Coordinates of C-alpha atoms in Angstrom, one line a residue:
M1049 CA -2.2 96.9 -72.4
L1050 CA 1.1 95.0 -72.2
L1051 CA 3.5 95.7 -75.1
A1052 CA 1.8 98.9 -76.1
S1053 CA 3.3 102.4 -75.7
V1054 CA 2.9 106.0 -76.5
A1055 CA 3.1 107.0 -80.2
T1056 CA 6.5 107.7 -81.7
P1057 CA 7.3 109.3 -85.0
A1058 CA 7.1 106.9 -88.0
L1059 CA 10.1 106.2 -90.1
A1060 CA 10.1 107.5 -93.6
S1061 CA 10.3 103.9 -95.0
G1062 CA 10.7 100.6 -93.3
V1063 CA 11.6 99.9 -89.7
D1064 CA 14.7 99.2 -87.6
A1065 CA 15.0 97.3 -84.4
G1066 CA 15.2 100.4 -82.2
W1067 CA 11.9 101.7 -83.6
I1068 CA 10.2 98.4 -82.9
L1069 CA 11.4 98.3 -79.4
R1070 CA 10.3 101.8 -78.7
Q1071 CA 6.8 100.7 -79.7
L1072 CA 6.9 97.7 -77.3
A1073 CA 8.3 99.6 -74.3
Q1074 CA 5.8 99.5 -71.4
P1075 CA 6.5 100.1 -67.7
A1076 CA 5.1 97.7 -65.1
P1077 CA 2.4 96.9 -64.1
S1078 CA 1.0 95.6 -67.3
Q1079 CA -0.9 92.6 -68.7
T1080 CA -2.2 91.0 -71.9
G1081 CA -4.2 88.0 -72.8
F1082 CA -2.6 85.2 -74.9
V1083 CA -3.6 82.2 -77.0
E1084 CA -0.8 79.7 -77.5
L1085 CA -0.8 77.0 -80.2
R1086 CA 1.4 74.0 -79.6
G1087 CA 1.8 71.7 -82.6
S1088 CA 2.5 68.0 -82.4
A1089 CA 2.7 65.2 -84.9
L1090 CA 0.6 63.2 -82.4
L1091 CA -2.3 65.7 -82.5
K1092 CA -4.8 66.3 -85.3
E1093 CA -4.8 70.0 -84.5
P1094 CA -2.5 72.2 -82.4
L1095 CA -3.1 72.2 -78.6
R1096 CA -4.7 75.5 -77.7
V1097 CA -3.7 77.1 -74.4
E1098 CA -5.4 80.4 -73.3
G1099 CA -4.5 82.7 -70.4
Q1100 CA -2.8 85.9 -69.5
Y1101 CA 0.7 87.3 -69.1
R1102 CA 1.1 89.7 -66.2
R1103 CA 4.0 91.9 -65.1
P1104 CA 3.2 93.2 -61.7
D1105 CA 6.6 94.8 -61.4
A1106 CA 9.8 95.1 -63.5
A1107 CA 11.4 92.0 -61.9
T1108 CA 8.4 89.6 -62.1
L1109 CA 6.7 87.8 -64.9
V1110 CA 3.5 85.8 -64.4
R1111 CA 2.0 83.4 -66.9
E1112 CA -1.5 82.4 -65.9
V1113 CA -3.1 79.5 -68.0
R1114 CA -6.9 79.3 -67.7
V1115 CA -7.8 76.9 -70.6
P1116 CA -7.7 73.9 -71.0
Y1117 CA -6.3 73.7 -67.4
A1118 CA -5.5 76.1 -64.6
E1119 CA -1.9 76.8 -63.9
T1120 CA 0.1 79.9 -62.8
T1121 CA 3.8 80.2 -63.3
T1122 CA 5.6 83.1 -61.5
I1123 CA 9.2 84.0 -62.3
S1124 CA 10.7 86.3 -59.7
N1125 CA 13.9 86.7 -57.6
G1126 CA 15.7 83.9 -59.4
Q1127 CA 13.0 81.4 -58.7
V1128 CA 10.1 79.8 -60.5
T1129 CA 6.8 78.9 -58.8
I1130 CA 4.3 76.7 -60.5
A1131 CA 0.9 76.5 -58.9
R1132 CA -2.0 74.2 -59.8
S1133 CA -5.4 74.0 -58.1
G1134 CA -5.5 71.2 -55.5
K1135 CA -1.7 70.6 -55.5
P1136 CA 1.2 72.1 -53.5
P1137 CA 3.2 74.7 -55.4
R1138 CA 6.4 73.6 -57.1
V1139 CA 9.3 76.0 -56.4
F1140 CA 12.7 75.7 -58.1
S1141 CA 15.7 77.8 -59.1
L1142 CA 15.8 79.5 -62.5
Q1143 CA 19.2 77.7 -63.0
R1144 CA 17.2 74.5 -63.5
A1145 CA 15.1 76.1 -66.3
P1146 CA 17.4 78.2 -68.6
E1147 CA 14.5 78.6 -71.1
L1148 CA 12.5 80.5 -68.5
T1149 CA 15.5 82.6 -67.7
D1150 CA 15.7 83.5 -71.4
L1151 CA 11.9 84.2 -71.5
Q1152 CA 12.1 86.6 -68.5
A1153 CA 15.2 88.4 -69.8
S1154 CA 13.8 88.8 -73.3
F1155 CA 10.4 90.1 -72.1
G1156 CA 12.2 92.4 -69.7
A1157 CA 14.4 93.8 -72.5
M1158 CA 11.5 94.2 -74.8
L1159 CA 9.3 95.9 -72.3
A1160 CA 12.1 98.2 -71.2
G1161 CA 12.8 99.1 -74.9
D1162 CA 16.4 98.0 -74.1
L1163 CA 18.0 97.4 -77.6
A1164 CA 21.5 96.8 -76.2
A1165 CA 20.3 94.1 -73.7
L1166 CA 18.4 92.3 -76.4
E1167 CA 21.4 92.5 -78.8
Q1168 CA 23.6 90.8 -76.2
S1169 CA 21.5 87.6 -76.5
Y1170 CA 20.2 87.7 -80.1
R1171 CA 21.0 88.8 -83.6
L1172 CA 18.2 91.0 -84.7
Q1173 CA 16.7 91.2 -88.2
P1174 CA 13.9 93.7 -88.6
S1175 CA 11.7 94.0 -91.7
G1176 CA 8.4 95.5 -92.9
T1177 CA 6.8 98.9 -92.4
T1178 CA 5.5 100.8 -89.4
Q1179 CA 2.0 99.4 -90.3
Q1180 CA 3.2 95.7 -90.5
W1181 CA 6.6 94.7 -89.2
Q1182 CA 8.5 91.7 -87.9
L1183 CA 11.6 91.3 -85.8
Q1184 CA 13.5 88.0 -86.0
L1185 CA 15.7 87.1 -83.0
T1186 CA 18.4 84.5 -83.6
P1187 CA 20.1 83.2 -80.3
K1188 CA 23.8 83.9 -79.9
A1189 CA 24.4 81.7 -76.9
E1190 CA 25.2 78.1 -77.9
A1191 CA 23.1 76.7 -75.0
L1192 CA 19.9 78.5 -76.2
A1193 CA 20.7 77.9 -79.9
R1194 CA 20.7 74.2 -79.3
R1195 CA 17.1 74.5 -78.3
V1196 CA 15.7 77.4 -80.3
R1197 CA 16.4 78.2 -84.0
A1198 CA 14.7 81.6 -84.0
V1199 CA 12.0 83.7 -82.4
T1200 CA 10.0 86.0 -84.6
L1201 CA 7.9 89.0 -83.3
R1202 CA 5.1 90.1 -85.5
G1203 CA 3.2 93.3 -85.0
Q1204 CA 1.2 96.2 -86.4
G1205 CA 2.1 99.8 -85.4
K1206 CA 2.5 99.9 -81.6
E1207 CA 1.1 96.4 -81.0
L1208 CA 2.9 93.1 -80.7
R1209 CA 0.3 90.6 -82.1
C1210 CA 2.2 87.3 -82.3
I1211 CA 5.4 85.5 -81.2
E1212 CA 6.6 82.6 -83.3
T1213 CA 9.1 80.3 -81.8
Q1214 CA 10.9 77.8 -84.0
P1215 CA 12.6 75.1 -81.9
V1216 CA 15.5 73.1 -83.3
R1217 CA 13.4 70.0 -82.9
G1218 CA 9.6 70.0 -83.1
D1219 CA 6.9 72.1 -84.6
L1220 CA 6.6 75.9 -84.7
Q1221 CA 4.9 77.4 -81.7
R1222 CA 2.7 80.5 -82.0
T1223 CA 1.5 82.8 -79.2
L1224 CA -1.2 85.3 -80.1
L1225 CA -1.3 88.4 -78.0
G1226 CA -3.5 91.4 -77.4
S1227 CA -6.1 92.0 -80.1
A1228 CA -4.9 88.9 -82.1
A1229 CA -5.7 86.7 -79.0
A1230 CA -9.0 88.5 -78.6
A1231 CA -9.9 87.8 -82.3
A1232 CA -9.0 84.1 -81.8
G1233 CA -11.9 83.7 -79.3
N1234 CA -14.1 81.5 -81.4
V1235 CA -11.6 80.4 -84.0
R1236 CA -10.6 76.7 -84.0
Q1237 CA -9.2 76.0 -87.4
A1238 CA -5.4 75.9 -87.4
D1239 CA -5.0 77.8 -90.6
A1240 CA -7.3 80.6 -89.5
L1241 CA -5.4 80.9 -86.2
A1242 CA -2.0 81.0 -88.0
A1243 CA -3.4 83.8 -90.3
L1244 CA -4.2 85.9 -87.2
C1245 CA -0.4 85.7 -86.5
T1246 CA 1.0 86.3 -89.9
A1247 CA -1.5 89.1 -90.7
G1248 CA 0.3 91.2 -88.0
G1249 CA 3.8 90.9 -89.5
A1250 CA 5.7 91.7 -92.7
R1251 CA 5.4 89.4 -95.7

């Protein structure tokens, strides 16, 4: 499973960023299902997007959406390819989509357990215990900070269950991963879905 690793010794009390990243380290190939919730003032309830993240090799990240539409986004070799059924693929440079560059770099650093690389781009604030932890990432670069206020990883033990992204403008976006995404299968209420995310992090 993506974002899971072999066991490491537990800390006596609390966690630090290095310990969390050691839990998340996972060499390619790897994959995990996701359920993404996109809030909007125009919607009565969050838009629910389901699919799978795949990492076929260390330099490639694939985001495959299956519900409510079919779309595959592949980030590799400095390019983004977006494919939808019945339409020709769209291909463009990562330079046109800096947020995707950040996504690939962040995932790469997390999955490599590379604390130094992650600290180059974010200020890290870990909290919680080895059973329930969270790691808040605050962007350092001005360009990213203009779009994203913070990203919070929430997990239990060796598993990353949820990613919360707080944009500078707009509603909080939650992405459930792994067992949290699986548990969300028949859940439709926004509060219940949010609880699956926060239950995996420190309070």
